[in-house]
Amino acid sequence: MAKRLVRWLIAVGGILFLTATPSLAGPPFVSDDPEPTETGHFEIYSFVNGTNTRAGTSGETGVDFNYGAARDLQLTATMPAGYTDAASGGTRFGPSNVELAAKYRFLHQDGFGFEVAVFPRLFLPSGSGVTGDDHASLLLPIWVQKDFGKQWSAFGGGGCTLNEVRTASFCQAGVVANYQILPKLQIGGELFHATADSQGTPAATSVGVGWRYDVSDNYHLLGYVRRGLENASETGRYSWYASILFTF
C-alpha cells in the first residue's frame, strides 16, 4: 500500500508541476497548503459541506478558526456539527469531531524554491453517538507549494491518519493547480486520493473544482464541488463545500 501511494504521489506531482504555469490556498479544497495565517491575524471560515453516497448524504457545518500565533506558525480549531440523511429515511444531527491543529512552515520559496509545512491535526471523539467518530485520531501530513508568477500556483502533499491505538487507518494525497482569473476571482482544480481504511472503506479517488471570490479585503466567498472516480457509490458520488471567510 505504501509503495503504491508513493508512486501515485510522484505521478500526480509530476503532472501538476508540468502543467501549472501567488495565491491563497487550502480551503475550499480537500488538500491543504503550507502557508500559515499571517502573524497576529485571524482567518475564520463559516462553512457547510456534504457528501452523497448510495447510503445517503452526510456532512458538517461549523466554524473554522485560524490564528497566526507567530512567524510561520498557525493555530487552528474547528468546531463542527454533523448531519446524516440516510437513503432509507431519517435525518440525524449532532456534535461532530472537534479539530485542533498547528501548521508550521519550515521552508520558504525564496531560499529553498518551495514552501513546505507540517500540519498535524487532532480529531477529538464526537461523543454524540449520532455523527462523527467516537474515537480520537491524528492526521500527520506534509504540504508543499510553488508559485509561478502572479497568476499560477500549485500545492499538494498528503499524509496518514492514525487512530487512538496508533495503527494506520488510511493515507491520503492531493494536488491542486490554482489560477487568478480576475483580480478578485481565483479558480483551481484538484485531484485527490485516499487509500482504503482499516475498517473496510475502499480506496477513493476524486476530481474537484474550487473557487474564491474576494468581496472585500475582509470578506470572501468560497465554493467547491467534486466528483468521485473510484468506488464512488461507497465513498462519494459527489461532494460540495461552501463558506464565508472573514479575515482581519
mmCIF file of C-alpha atoms in Angstrom:
data_model
loop_
_atom_site.group_PDB
_atom_site.id
_atom_site.type_symbol
_atom_site.label_atom_id
_atom_site.label_comp_id
_atom_site.label_asym_id
_atom_site.label_seq_id
_atom_site.Cartn_x
_atom_site.Cartn_y
_atom_site.Cartn_z
ATOM 1 C CA MET A 1 0.000 0.000 0.000
ATOM 2 C CA ALA A 2 2.773 2.430 0.970
ATOM 3 C CA LYS A 3 4.714 1.859 -2.272
ATOM 4 C CA ARG A 4 1.556 2.342 -4.320
ATOM 5 C CA LEU A 5 0.791 5.632 -2.549
ATOM 6 C CA VAL A 6 4.353 6.910 -3.118
ATOM 7 C CA ARG A 7 4.142 6.070 -6.834
ATOM 8 C CA TRP A 8 0.771 7.855 -7.039
ATOM 9 C CA LEU A 9 2.195 10.968 -5.329
ATOM 10 C CA ILE A 10 5.168 11.092 -7.701
ATOM 11 C CA ALA A 11 2.934 10.706 -10.756
ATOM 12 C CA VAL A 12 0.350 13.329 -9.882
ATOM 13 C CA GLY A 13 3.025 15.646 -8.540
ATOM 14 C CA GLY A 14 4.843 15.478 -11.849
ATOM 15 C CA ILE A 15 1.648 16.229 -13.763
ATOM 16 C CA LEU A 16 0.890 19.185 -11.508
ATOM 17 C CA PHE A 17 4.282 20.855 -11.821
ATOM 18 C CA LEU A 18 4.463 20.290 -15.561
ATOM 19 C CA THR A 19 1.028 21.763 -16.239
ATOM 20 C CA ALA A 20 0.882 24.590 -13.674
ATOM 21 C CA THR A 21 2.498 27.707 -15.004
ATOM 22 C CA PRO A 22 0.957 33.963 -5.509
ATOM 23 C CA SER A 23 -2.256 32.847 -4.437
ATOM 24 C CA LEU A 24 -4.119 31.741 -1.336
ATOM 25 C CA ALA A 25 -4.764 28.053 -0.950
ATOM 26 C CA GLY A 26 -6.136 25.410 1.417
ATOM 27 C CA PRO A 27 -9.910 25.818 1.715
ATOM 28 C CA PRO A 28 -12.104 25.232 -0.209
ATOM 29 C CA PHE A 29 -10.017 22.259 -1.363
ATOM 30 C CA VAL A 30 -9.561 18.962 0.456
ATOM 31 C CA SER A 31 -5.791 19.300 0.089
ATOM 32 C CA ASP A 32 -4.134 21.937 2.222
ATOM 33 C CA ASP A 33 -1.290 24.361 1.592
ATOM 34 C CA PRO A 34 1.845 25.271 3.581
ATOM 35 C CA GLU A 35 1.048 28.989 4.012
ATOM 36 C CA PRO A 36 0.146 29.874 7.621
ATOM 37 C CA THR A 37 -2.161 32.716 8.606
ATOM 38 C CA GLU A 38 -0.259 35.999 8.791
ATOM 39 C CA THR A 39 1.206 36.679 12.234
ATOM 40 C CA GLY A 40 -1.267 38.425 14.537
ATOM 41 C CA HIS A 41 -4.189 37.970 12.122
ATOM 42 C CA PHE A 42 -7.285 35.759 12.011
ATOM 43 C CA GLU A 43 -8.950 33.709 9.275
ATOM 44 C CA ILE A 44 -12.407 32.466 10.260
ATOM 45 C CA TYR A 45 -14.467 30.203 7.983
ATOM 46 C CA SER A 46 -18.201 29.687 8.483
ATOM 47 C CA PHE A 47 -18.755 26.551 6.414
ATOM 48 C CA VAL A 48 -21.076 23.767 5.325
ATOM 49 C CA ASN A 49 -20.172 20.631 3.376
ATOM 50 C CA GLY A 50 -21.722 17.374 2.279
ATOM 51 C CA THR A 51 -21.057 14.069 0.537
ATOM 52 C CA ASN A 52 -23.557 11.819 -1.224
ATOM 53 C CA THR A 53 -23.194 8.023 -1.375
ATOM 54 C CA ARG A 54 -25.625 5.185 -2.015
ATOM 55 C CA ALA A 55 -26.280 5.132 1.749
ATOM 56 C CA GLY A 56 -27.433 8.767 1.736
ATOM 57 C CA THR A 57 -25.968 12.199 2.376
ATOM 58 C CA SER A 58 -23.820 13.326 5.291
ATOM 59 C CA GLY A 59 -21.749 16.364 6.122
ATOM 60 C CA GLU A 60 -20.871 19.087 8.584
ATOM 61 C CA THR A 61 -21.498 22.738 9.313
ATOM 62 C CA GLY A 62 -19.476 24.848 11.700
ATOM 63 C CA VAL A 63 -16.722 27.383 12.218
ATOM 64 C CA ASP A 64 -13.027 27.009 11.450
ATOM 65 C CA PHE A 65 -10.760 29.401 13.445
ATOM 66 C CA ASN A 66 -7.197 30.119 12.311
ATOM 67 C CA TYR A 67 -4.751 32.446 14.080
ATOM 68 C CA GLY A 68 -1.222 33.477 13.132
ATOM 69 C CA ALA A 69 0.413 32.880 16.514
ATOM 70 C CA ALA A 70 3.987 33.573 15.394
ATOM 71 C CA ARG A 71 6.104 33.760 12.271
ATOM 72 C CA ASP A 72 5.433 30.605 10.241
ATOM 73 C CA LEU A 73 3.052 29.235 12.893
ATOM 74 C CA GLN A 74 -0.739 28.930 12.583
ATOM 75 C CA LEU A 75 -3.045 27.577 15.274
ATOM 76 C CA THR A 76 -6.381 26.091 14.189
ATOM 77 C CA ALA A 77 -9.578 24.999 15.946
ATOM 78 C CA THR A 78 -12.619 23.666 14.066
ATOM 79 C CA MET A 79 -15.992 23.392 15.805
ATOM 80 C CA PRO A 80 -18.396 21.339 13.632
ATOM 81 C CA ALA A 81 -21.863 19.877 13.921
ATOM 82 C CA GLY A 82 -22.628 16.846 11.791
ATOM 83 C CA TYR A 83 -25.724 15.625 9.965
ATOM 84 C CA THR A 84 -26.748 12.437 8.178
ATOM 85 C CA ASP A 85 -29.695 11.959 5.836
ATOM 86 C CA ALA A 86 -29.982 8.225 5.230
ATOM 87 C CA ALA A 87 -31.383 6.933 1.943
ATOM 88 C CA SER A 88 -33.567 4.570 3.971
ATOM 89 C CA GLY A 89 -35.150 7.557 5.685
ATOM 90 C CA GLY A 90 -34.423 9.705 8.700
ATOM 91 C CA THR A 91 -32.189 12.713 9.342
ATOM 92 C CA ARG A 92 -29.934 12.998 12.374
ATOM 93 C CA PHE A 93 -27.922 15.900 13.796
ATOM 94 C CA GLY A 94 -25.273 16.037 16.492
ATOM 95 C CA PRO A 95 -21.858 17.310 17.545
ATOM 96 C CA SER A 96 -19.073 16.146 15.250
ATOM 97 C CA ASN A 97 -15.320 15.794 15.810
ATOM 98 C CA VAL A 98 -13.671 18.946 17.131
ATOM 99 C CA GLU A 99 -10.325 19.509 15.364
ATOM 100 C CA LEU A 100 -7.189 21.067 16.877
ATOM 101 C CA ALA A 101 -4.179 21.710 14.641
ATOM 102 C CA ALA A 102 -0.922 23.616 14.289
ATOM 103 C CA LYS A 103 0.676 24.460 10.946
ATOM 104 C CA TYR A 104 4.415 25.155 10.913
ATOM 105 C CA ARG A 105 6.183 26.285 7.736
ATOM 106 C CA PHE A 106 9.862 25.344 7.912
ATOM 107 C CA LEU A 107 10.984 26.008 4.310
ATOM 108 C CA HIS A 108 10.409 29.078 2.109
ATOM 109 C CA GLN A 109 10.357 29.657 -1.637
ATOM 110 C CA ASP A 110 12.923 32.460 -1.502
ATOM 111 C CA GLY A 111 15.516 30.130 -0.007
ATOM 112 C CA PHE A 112 14.517 26.571 -0.879
ATOM 113 C CA GLY A 113 12.414 27.125 -4.017
ATOM 114 C CA PHE A 114 9.285 25.648 -2.427
ATOM 115 C CA GLU A 115 7.221 26.342 0.655
ATOM 116 C CA VAL A 116 6.977 23.288 2.915
ATOM 117 C CA ALA A 117 4.988 22.867 6.131
ATOM 118 C CA VAL A 118 3.745 20.237 8.528
ATOM 119 C CA PHE A 119 0.129 20.486 9.719
ATOM 120 C CA PRO A 120 -0.693 17.794 12.329
ATOM 121 C CA ARG A 121 -4.419 17.716 13.058
ATOM 122 C CA LEU A 122 -6.031 16.067 16.106
ATOM 123 C CA PHE A 123 -9.666 14.910 15.843
ATOM 124 C CA LEU A 124 -11.385 14.572 19.214
ATOM 125 C CA PRO A 125 -14.164 11.995 19.826
ATOM 126 C CA SER A 126 -17.587 13.395 18.974
ATOM 127 C CA GLY A 127 -19.332 11.788 21.929
ATOM 128 C CA SER A 128 -22.706 12.275 20.268
ATOM 129 C CA GLY A 129 -23.332 8.717 19.169
ATOM 130 C CA VAL A 130 -25.044 10.253 16.129
ATOM 131 C CA THR A 131 -22.431 11.853 13.885
ATOM 132 C CA GLY A 132 -18.648 11.838 13.735
ATOM 133 C CA ASP A 133 -16.219 9.225 15.025
ATOM 134 C CA ASP A 134 -16.427 8.050 18.626
ATOM 135 C CA HIS A 135 -12.636 7.779 18.936
ATOM 136 C CA ALA A 136 -9.700 10.162 18.611
ATOM 137 C CA SER A 137 -7.475 10.222 15.533
ATOM 138 C CA LEU A 138 -4.449 12.149 14.318
ATOM 139 C CA LEU A 139 -3.651 13.250 10.752
ATOM 140 C CA LEU A 140 0.087 13.718 10.077
ATOM 141 C CA PRO A 141 0.548 15.433 6.681
ATOM 142 C CA ILE A 142 3.182 17.473 4.896
ATOM 143 C CA TRP A 143 2.230 20.165 2.359
ATOM 144 C CA VAL A 144 4.272 21.777 -0.429
ATOM 145 C CA GLN A 145 3.600 24.843 -2.601
ATOM 146 C CA LYS A 146 5.214 26.581 -5.577
ATOM 147 C CA ASP A 147 4.123 29.892 -7.114
ATOM 148 C CA PHE A 148 4.598 30.609 -10.809
ATOM 149 C CA GLY A 149 4.473 34.333 -11.468
ATOM 150 C CA LYS A 150 1.470 36.362 -10.356
ATOM 151 C CA GLN A 151 -1.360 34.092 -11.571
ATOM 152 C CA TRP A 152 -0.470 30.410 -11.176
ATOM 153 C CA SER A 153 0.294 28.396 -8.083
ATOM 154 C CA ALA A 154 0.471 24.688 -7.329
ATOM 155 C CA PHE A 155 0.287 22.934 -3.971
ATOM 156 C CA GLY A 156 -0.316 19.499 -2.554
ATOM 157 C CA GLY A 157 1.018 16.664 -0.463
ATOM 158 C CA GLY A 158 -0.592 14.290 1.984
ATOM 159 C CA GLY A 159 -0.148 12.048 4.982
ATOM 160 C CA CYS A 160 -1.687 9.289 7.036
ATOM 161 C CA THR A 161 -4.310 9.207 9.768
ATOM 162 C CA LEU A 162 -3.622 7.283 12.971
ATOM 163 C CA ASN A 163 -6.383 6.176 15.291
ATOM 164 C CA GLU A 164 -6.205 6.106 19.071
ATOM 165 C CA VAL A 165 -4.395 2.772 19.166
ATOM 166 C CA ARG A 166 -1.673 4.163 16.878
ATOM 167 C CA THR A 167 -2.332 1.978 13.872
ATOM 168 C CA ALA A 168 -2.547 3.445 10.390
ATOM 169 C CA SER A 169 -6.175 3.921 9.424
ATOM 170 C CA PHE A 170 -5.671 5.321 5.934
ATOM 171 C CA CYS A 171 -3.456 7.636 3.902
ATOM 172 C CA GLN A 172 -4.400 10.490 1.611
ATOM 173 C CA ALA A 173 -2.756 12.674 -1.019
ATOM 174 C CA GLY A 174 -3.856 15.501 -3.284
ATOM 175 C CA VAL A 175 -2.619 18.097 -5.748
ATOM 176 C CA VAL A 176 -4.139 21.444 -6.765
ATOM 177 C CA ALA A 177 -3.421 23.964 -9.545
ATOM 178 C CA ASN A 178 -4.776 27.487 -8.931
ATOM 179 C CA TYR A 179 -5.256 30.348 -11.400
ATOM 180 C CA GLN A 180 -6.036 34.007 -10.619
ATOM 181 C CA ILE A 181 -8.517 34.518 -13.441
ATOM 182 C CA LEU A 182 -9.648 38.006 -12.307
ATOM 183 C CA PRO A 183 -8.295 40.422 -9.667
ATOM 184 C CA LYS A 184 -10.960 39.204 -7.197
ATOM 185 C CA LEU A 185 -11.614 35.686 -8.545
ATOM 186 C CA GLN A 186 -9.438 32.600 -8.219
ATOM 187 C CA ILE A 187 -10.266 29.120 -9.541
ATOM 188 C CA GLY A 188 -8.500 25.789 -9.203
ATOM 189 C CA GLY A 189 -8.668 22.103 -9.999
ATOM 190 C CA GLU A 190 -7.857 19.252 -7.636
ATOM 191 C CA LEU A 191 -7.036 15.552 -7.891
ATOM 192 C CA PHE A 192 -7.387 13.720 -4.558
ATOM 193 C CA HIS A 193 -6.891 10.121 -3.432
ATOM 194 C CA ALA A 194 -7.394 8.236 -0.166
ATOM 195 C CA THR A 195 -6.391 4.637 0.437
ATOM 196 C CA ALA A 196 -8.719 2.018 1.896
ATOM 197 C CA ASP A 197 -9.053 2.332 5.672
ATOM 198 C CA SER A 198 -8.632 -0.339 8.302
ATOM 199 C CA GLN A 199 -12.400 -0.705 8.814
ATOM 200 C CA GLY A 200 -13.248 -1.766 5.268
ATOM 201 C CA THR A 201 -13.984 1.513 3.479
ATOM 202 C CA PRO A 202 -12.485 1.143 -0.031
ATOM 203 C CA ALA A 203 -9.980 3.464 -1.678
ATOM 204 C CA ALA A 204 -11.354 6.658 -3.203
ATOM 205 C CA THR A 205 -10.195 8.984 -5.972
ATOM 206 C CA SER A 206 -11.946 12.216 -6.912
ATOM 207 C CA VAL A 207 -11.565 15.299 -9.074
ATOM 208 C CA GLY A 208 -12.853 18.708 -7.994
ATOM 209 C CA VAL A 209 -13.117 22.387 -8.889
ATOM 210 C CA GLY A 210 -12.931 25.202 -6.347
ATOM 211 C CA TRP A 211 -13.191 28.971 -6.419
ATOM 212 C CA ARG A 212 -12.748 32.010 -4.191
ATOM 213 C CA TYR A 213 -14.227 35.461 -4.693
ATOM 214 C CA ASP A 214 -12.906 38.404 -2.668
ATOM 215 C CA VAL A 215 -15.878 40.619 -1.857
ATOM 216 C CA SER A 216 -13.529 42.954 0.064
ATOM 217 C CA ASP A 217 -10.280 42.801 1.997
ATOM 218 C CA ASN A 218 -12.152 41.235 4.920
ATOM 219 C CA TYR A 219 -14.951 39.152 3.349
ATOM 220 C CA HIS A 220 -14.555 36.297 0.886
ATOM 221 C CA LEU A 221 -16.856 33.657 -0.643
ATOM 222 C CA LEU A 222 -15.554 30.127 -1.267
ATOM 223 C CA GLY A 223 -17.079 27.132 -3.022
ATOM 224 C CA TYR A 224 -16.070 23.666 -4.158
ATOM 225 C CA VAL A 225 -17.593 20.644 -5.913
ATOM 226 C CA ARG A 226 -16.006 17.298 -6.655
ATOM 227 C CA ARG A 227 -16.926 14.050 -8.335
ATOM 228 C CA GLY A 228 -15.893 10.580 -7.218
ATOM 229 C CA LEU A 229 -13.961 8.498 -9.757
ATOM 230 C CA GLU A 230 -13.167 5.334 -7.762
ATOM 231 C CA ASN A 231 -15.663 3.404 -5.602
ATOM 232 C CA ALA A 232 -17.893 6.468 -5.817
ATOM 233 C CA SER A 233 -21.075 4.749 -4.648
ATOM 234 C CA GLU A 234 -19.437 3.807 -1.353
ATOM 235 C CA THR A 235 -17.129 6.791 -0.760
ATOM 236 C CA GLY A 236 -18.710 9.764 -2.536
ATOM 237 C CA ARG A 237 -20.627 10.206 -5.765
ATOM 238 C CA TYR A 238 -20.288 13.946 -5.366
ATOM 239 C CA SER A 239 -19.305 16.362 -2.617
ATOM 240 C CA TRP A 240 -19.574 20.093 -2.014
ATOM 241 C CA TYR A 241 -18.230 22.804 0.270
ATOM 242 C CA ALA A 242 -19.267 26.441 0.758
ATOM 243 C CA SER A 243 -18.038 29.035 3.227
ATOM 244 C CA ILE A 244 -17.799 32.687 4.097
ATOM 245 C CA LEU A 245 -14.274 33.666 5.083
ATOM 246 C CA PHE A 246 -13.613 36.577 7.446
ATOM 247 C CA THR A 247 -10.025 37.888 7.527
ATOM 248 C CA PHE A 248 -8.722 40.542 9.878
#
